[in-house]
Amino acid sequence: MKYYIGVDLGGTNVRVARVSEQGQIVKVIKEATEIEQGVEHVLDKIIRMIEEIGELDTISGIGMGVPGPVDTDNGVMMLATNLPGFEGYPMAETIRKHFNIPVFADNDVNVACLAESFHGAGKGYPLCYYVTISTGIGGAFSFNNRLVSGKNGYAGEIANIIIDRNREKVNYLNVGAVENEASGTAITRKGKAVFGDHIKHAGMVFDMAREGDEKALKIVDDMAYDLAQMFSSIAHVVDPHIFVVGGGCMKSKDVFWDKMIQYYKPMVHIGMQDVIFAEAMLDEPGLVGAAMLPMSFGK
Amino acid sequence: MKYYIGVDLGGTNVRVARVSEQGQIVKVIKEATEIEQGVEHVLDKIIRMIEEIGELDTISGIGMGVPGPVDTDNGVMMLATNLPGFEGYPMAETIRKHFNIPVFADNDVNVACLAESFHGAGKGYPLCYYVTISTGIGGAFSFNNRLVSGKNGYAGEIANIIIDRNREKVNYLNVGAVENEASGTAITRKGKAVFGDHIKHAGMVFDMAREGDEKALKIVDDMAYDLAQMFSSIAHVVDPHIFVVGGGCMKSKDVFWDKMIQYYKPMVHIGMQDVIFAEAMLDEPGLVGAAMLPMSFGK
């Protein structure tokens, strides 16, 4: 049995785990990131945490999941809004030099895709397209258990796919970008517009839809349609074997999931209608996926 | 030097070529398909043509490009509108049994993508997305010189991507599907609607645009915008290193190409704006690409 180290580095906390090649988390340590104390402090901390995990002679590689785009060839963050100082810093190289074993890094959405592809809902499917519907909308895809990041790591930047060009400009994204129409943040915005400022999060709109409120149902129905159109665009580009869907909004899948699939089917060719829509199933996709990064490169 | 046989099978003609691993066509034979005489007649003909090409002891594999979706695992056409009788027929197996060397088959758009990826405009780029803008719109993509066909071979069915849901229903494709708005057929339809039934093909509209006709320029401008939106959807899904664009409409690239790229840039993230748009460059992508099929599988 092979073992890997997975590092899940966030702006608030960092977790380090020993993970088996089967995706089982054997041991995990969590600490505060303390990014305000600088990059080197955080990397020293990660190195110490890895040493604390121990049994390093049985480790085949280290993988890191980080919140932002990564130059995966060099293990460097290209943008690090929540980890000031990490942008451009040779983070993977620093850790590799210390332990002298392979270290890989990728963004947290890609890593979650890899986890689901190796050990979750996407297991056994060659082309797995992972979509997270949360405050934002993100995506990633893997082919034969290897992430396909594209030219500049923007594969899966599906938030910016235009689902209806006749909408209003909301922010820097395209007019009618799906994230501005069907994410948790979008549902909150639409809820506020209809019901007033007491709407604090999408869950309140989903609750009203559950209670049969017509206006809330309309918001949810539009969300289901807009998501369906996004999925149809993705399907026509890559024809995945499976869509694995995660993210906070999936807690309310009861209100939009079936409608979304119903809208999806007529938007694709008959031969594509049997694509599988599955809910992400891993408890710890961030840790497991990070640990699987070395394995995806054959380490 | 390795050599392959490429078979370009169409409804009217069939061509068989000896092609070097460098993509050079050494010898080619062309005959009428005579599909009305049946599948076995056509396959016997192809076998005889391959024998005529000769030097078979130097051939590492045979590849076939056919007009329609293919079950690539089994080398069987799944739909064969222009080759009645071929649907479900074990075409690759029939030829493999005769020559006892590996035989692969794929549809003509995929095969053209492979040709451009190995030896054309896409050479050297890991993720190459090929788009053909002709009477219809088709697509295909290769990753590390291997075609990614997706679950049911529908990867690249970009004709059906919705670029504006607020259009009119034209045919079985989605309302606002890009093929119904920006293909050669679409331009002809729009030209007829504006100028009358004497418009016989898209080239006539492109000519009027060249001469500065305002209405023709509007049609072309809309085409450029609609194509740009399609390309932006593809880019957000896979972030290719290069878009290779072929097809009959490229003869009129002077009227829409620059506009299209201009519209494309603000529709994607800044980091994606440097994607390369290149014109397909091979004279015989069908023959060369078919011949490269065995090579793409390491034969």
mmCIF file of N, CA and C in Angstrom, chain A residues 186-243:
data_model
loop_
_atom_site.group_PDB
_atom_site.id
_atom_site.type_symbol
_atom_site.label_atom_id
_atom_site.label_comp_id
_atom_site.label_asym_id
_atom_site.label_seq_id
_atom_site.Cartn_x
_atom_site.Cartn_y
_atom_site.Cartn_z
ATOM 1 N N ALA A 186 -25.858 34.752 -6.553
ATOM 2 C CA ALA A 186 -26.871 35.245 -7.490
ATOM 3 C C ALA A 186 -28.271 35.058 -6.907
ATOM 4 N N ILE A 187 -28.490 33.909 -6.288
ATOM 5 C CA ILE A 187 -29.810 33.638 -5.716
ATOM 6 C C ILE A 187 -30.090 34.610 -4.568
ATOM 7 N N THR A 188 -29.076 34.900 -3.768
ATOM 8 C CA THR A 188 -29.240 35.882 -2.694
ATOM 9 C C THR A 188 -29.608 37.246 -3.287
ATOM 10 N N ARG A 189 -28.868 37.648 -4.342
ATOM 11 C CA ARG A 189 -29.130 38.951 -4.973
ATOM 12 C C ARG A 189 -30.559 39.028 -5.512
ATOM 13 N N LYS A 190 -30.966 37.942 -6.194
ATOM 14 C CA LYS A 190 -32.318 37.934 -6.761
ATOM 15 C C LYS A 190 -33.377 37.907 -5.658
ATOM 16 N N GLY A 191 -33.061 37.188 -4.578
ATOM 17 C CA GLY A 191 -33.976 37.133 -3.437
ATOM 18 C C GLY A 191 -34.161 38.512 -2.817
ATOM 19 N N LYS A 192 -33.063 39.219 -2.638
ATOM 20 C CA LYS A 192 -33.130 40.589 -2.092
ATOM 21 C C LYS A 192 -33.999 41.477 -2.987
ATOM 22 N N ALA A 193 -33.789 41.355 -4.298
ATOM 23 C CA ALA A 193 -34.514 42.212 -5.243
ATOM 24 C C ALA A 193 -36.020 41.968 -5.156
ATOM 25 N N VAL A 194 -36.406 40.725 -4.910
ATOM 26 C CA VAL A 194 -37.828 40.383 -4.883
ATOM 27 C C VAL A 194 -38.416 40.564 -3.486
ATOM 28 N N PHE A 195 -37.676 40.106 -2.479
ATOM 29 C CA PHE A 195 -38.258 40.051 -1.121
ATOM 30 C C PHE A 195 -37.719 41.127 -0.176
ATOM 31 N N GLY A 196 -36.640 41.788 -0.559
ATOM 32 C CA GLY A 196 -36.082 42.829 0.304
ATOM 33 C C GLY A 196 -34.795 42.408 0.978
ATOM 34 N N ASP A 197 -34.217 43.356 1.690
ATOM 35 C CA ASP A 197 -32.860 43.165 2.206
ATOM 36 C C ASP A 197 -32.758 42.200 3.382
ATOM 37 N N HIS A 198 -33.877 41.710 3.883
ATOM 38 C CA HIS A 198 -33.776 40.740 4.979
ATOM 39 C C HIS A 198 -33.290 39.363 4.470
ATOM 40 N N ILE A 199 -33.249 39.196 3.159
ATOM 41 C CA ILE A 199 -32.702 37.942 2.602
ATOM 42 C C ILE A 199 -31.181 37.985 2.750
ATOM 43 N N LYS A 200 -30.631 37.083 3.558
ATOM 44 C CA LYS A 200 -29.202 37.131 3.864
ATOM 45 C C LYS A 200 -28.396 36.086 3.084
ATOM 46 N N HIS A 201 -29.030 35.015 2.675
ATOM 47 C CA HIS A 201 -28.301 33.985 1.928
ATOM 48 C C HIS A 201 -29.278 33.165 1.084
ATOM 49 N N ALA A 202 -28.728 32.419 0.144
ATOM 50 C CA ALA A 202 -29.551 31.668 -0.815
ATOM 51 C C ALA A 202 -30.480 30.682 -0.110
ATOM 52 N N GLY A 203 -30.010 30.134 1.022
ATOM 53 C CA GLY A 203 -30.810 29.153 1.746
ATOM 54 C C GLY A 203 -32.195 29.681 2.097
ATOM 55 N N MET A 204 -32.292 30.988 2.364
ATOM 56 C CA MET A 204 -33.599 31.570 2.709
ATOM 57 C C MET A 204 -34.545 31.523 1.511
ATOM 58 N N VAL A 205 -33.988 31.735 0.305
ATOM 59 C CA VAL A 205 -34.815 31.656 -0.905
ATOM 60 C C VAL A 205 -35.227 30.201 -1.159
ATOM 61 N N PHE A 206 -34.277 29.285 -0.964
ATOM 62 C CA PHE A 206 -34.592 27.858 -1.157
ATOM 63 C C PHE A 206 -35.686 27.422 -0.164
ATOM 64 N N ASP A 207 -35.604 27.917 1.079
ATOM 65 C CA ASP A 207 -36.624 27.579 2.078
ATOM 66 C C ASP A 207 -38.012 28.066 1.649
ATOM 67 N N MET A 208 -38.052 29.286 1.134
ATOM 68 C CA MET A 208 -39.345 29.820 0.695
ATOM 69 C C MET A 208 -39.875 29.014 -0.489
ATOM 70 N N ALA A 209 -38.963 28.570 -1.365
ATOM 71 C CA ALA A 209 -39.394 27.743 -2.497
ATOM 72 C C ALA A 209 -39.992 26.430 -1.975
ATOM 73 N N ARG A 210 -39.345 25.866 -0.969
ATOM 74 C CA ARG A 210 -39.864 24.629 -0.370
ATOM 75 C C ARG A 210 -41.261 24.810 0.189
ATOM 76 N N GLU A 211 -41.504 26.033 0.709
ATOM 77 C CA GLU A 211 -42.826 26.317 1.298
ATOM 78 C C GLU A 211 -43.836 26.706 0.230
ATOM 79 N N GLY A 212 -43.411 26.714 -1.031
ATOM 80 C CA GLY A 212 -44.355 26.929 -2.131
ATOM 81 C C GLY A 212 -44.524 28.373 -2.562
ATOM 82 N N ASP A 213 -43.664 29.277 -2.055
ATOM 83 C CA ASP A 213 -43.772 30.678 -2.475
ATOM 84 C C ASP A 213 -43.511 30.798 -3.979
ATOM 85 N N GLU A 214 -44.479 31.367 -4.707
ATOM 86 C CA GLU A 214 -44.408 31.421 -6.173
ATOM 87 C C GLU A 214 -43.176 32.163 -6.670
ATOM 88 N N LYS A 215 -42.880 33.292 -6.024
ATOM 89 C CA LYS A 215 -41.746 34.096 -6.496
ATOM 90 C C LYS A 215 -40.414 33.403 -6.240
ATOM 91 N N ALA A 216 -40.334 32.729 -5.097
ATOM 92 C CA ALA A 216 -39.107 31.977 -4.805
ATOM 93 C C ALA A 216 -38.981 30.796 -5.767
ATOM 94 N N LEU A 217 -40.107 30.159 -6.062
ATOM 95 C CA LEU A 217 -40.082 29.038 -7.018
ATOM 96 C C LEU A 217 -39.605 29.500 -8.394
ATOM 97 N N LYS A 218 -40.012 30.704 -8.773
ATOM 98 C CA LYS A 218 -39.577 31.257 -10.067
ATOM 99 C C LYS A 218 -38.049 31.462 -10.071
ATOM 100 N N ILE A 219 -37.517 31.981 -8.979
ATOM 101 C CA ILE A 219 -36.057 32.179 -8.896
ATOM 102 C C ILE A 219 -35.335 30.844 -9.027
ATOM 103 N N VAL A 220 -35.842 29.839 -8.324
ATOM 104 C CA VAL A 220 -35.211 28.520 -8.342
ATOM 105 C C VAL A 220 -35.360 27.860 -9.721
ATOM 106 N N ASP A 221 -36.524 28.064 -10.334
ATOM 107 C CA ASP A 221 -36.755 27.490 -11.654
ATOM 108 C C ASP A 221 -35.787 28.112 -12.679
ATOM 109 N N ASP A 222 -35.605 29.408 -12.603
ATOM 110 C CA ASP A 222 -34.641 30.080 -13.489
ATOM 111 C C ASP A 222 -33.225 29.557 -13.244
ATOM 112 N N MET A 223 -32.891 29.348 -11.974
ATOM 113 C CA MET A 223 -31.571 28.822 -11.628
ATOM 114 C C MET A 223 -31.364 27.448 -12.272
ATOM 115 N N ALA A 224 -32.384 26.598 -12.151
ATOM 116 C CA ALA A 224 -32.299 25.249 -12.721
ATOM 117 C C ALA A 224 -32.101 25.316 -14.235
ATOM 118 N N TYR A 225 -32.826 26.237 -14.890
ATOM 119 C CA TYR A 225 -32.715 26.375 -16.337
ATOM 120 C C TYR A 225 -31.329 26.883 -16.741
ATOM 121 N N ASP A 226 -30.861 27.900 -16.016
ATOM 122 C CA ASP A 226 -29.556 28.490 -16.337
ATOM 123 C C ASP A 226 -28.431 27.473 -16.122
ATOM 124 N N LEU A 227 -28.514 26.708 -15.041
ATOM 125 C CA LEU A 227 -27.502 25.670 -14.802
ATOM 126 C C LEU A 227 -27.564 24.611 -15.899
ATOM 127 N N ALA A 228 -28.772 24.230 -16.283
ATOM 128 C CA ALA A 228 -28.930 23.224 -17.338
ATOM 129 C C ALA A 228 -28.228 23.684 -18.611
ATOM 130 N N GLN A 229 -28.401 24.962 -18.924
ATOM 131 C CA GLN A 229 -27.768 25.467 -20.150
ATOM 132 C C GLN A 229 -26.246 25.444 -20.032
ATOM 133 N N MET A 230 -25.736 25.777 -18.847
ATOM 134 C CA MET A 230 -24.284 25.693 -18.639
ATOM 135 C C MET A 230 -23.807 24.250 -18.823
ATOM 136 N N PHE A 231 -24.528 23.308 -18.226
ATOM 137 C CA PHE A 231 -24.134 21.899 -18.368
ATOM 138 C C PHE A 231 -24.195 21.463 -19.830
ATOM 139 N N SER A 232 -25.196 21.954 -20.568
ATOM 140 C CA SER A 232 -25.289 21.541 -21.980
ATOM 141 C C SER A 232 -24.097 22.086 -22.769
ATOM 142 N N SER A 233 -23.666 23.314 -22.453
ATOM 143 C CA SER A 233 -22.485 23.857 -23.149
ATOM 144 C C SER A 233 -21.263 22.990 -22.853
ATOM 145 N N ILE A 234 -21.072 22.653 -21.590
ATOM 146 C CA ILE A 234 -19.914 21.823 -21.227
ATOM 147 C C ILE A 234 -19.990 20.484 -21.961
ATOM 148 N N ALA A 235 -21.171 19.883 -21.968
ATOM 149 C CA ALA A 235 -21.330 18.561 -22.578
ATOM 150 C C ALA A 235 -21.004 18.586 -24.066
ATOM 151 N N HIS A 236 -21.418 19.653 -24.757
ATOM 152 C CA HIS A 236 -21.131 19.711 -26.191
ATOM 153 C C HIS A 236 -19.649 19.916 -26.474
ATOM 154 N N VAL A 237 -18.938 20.468 -25.509
ATOM 155 C CA VAL A 237 -17.499 20.686 -25.715
ATOM 156 C C VAL A 237 -16.695 19.422 -25.433
ATOM 157 N N VAL A 238 -17.031 18.711 -24.335
ATOM 158 C CA VAL A 238 -16.181 17.556 -23.962
ATOM 159 C C VAL A 238 -16.914 16.223 -23.818
ATOM 160 N N ASP A 239 -18.253 16.222 -23.792
ATOM 161 C CA ASP A 239 -19.019 14.976 -23.633
ATOM 162 C C ASP A 239 -18.470 14.101 -22.494
ATOM 163 N N PRO A 240 -18.573 14.586 -21.264
ATOM 164 C CA PRO A 240 -18.022 13.809 -20.155
ATOM 165 C C PRO A 240 -18.836 12.537 -19.896
ATOM 166 N N HIS A 241 -18.196 11.562 -19.275
ATOM 167 C CA HIS A 241 -18.929 10.382 -18.848
ATOM 168 C C HIS A 241 -19.825 10.721 -17.670
ATOM 169 N N ILE A 242 -19.340 11.636 -16.833
ATOM 170 C CA ILE A 242 -20.096 11.970 -15.633
ATOM 171 C C ILE A 242 -19.871 13.425 -15.233
ATOM 172 N N PHE A 243 -20.936 14.063 -14.766
ATOM 173 C CA PHE A 243 -20.819 15.345 -14.076
ATOM 174 C C PHE A 243 -20.893 15.056 -12.587
#
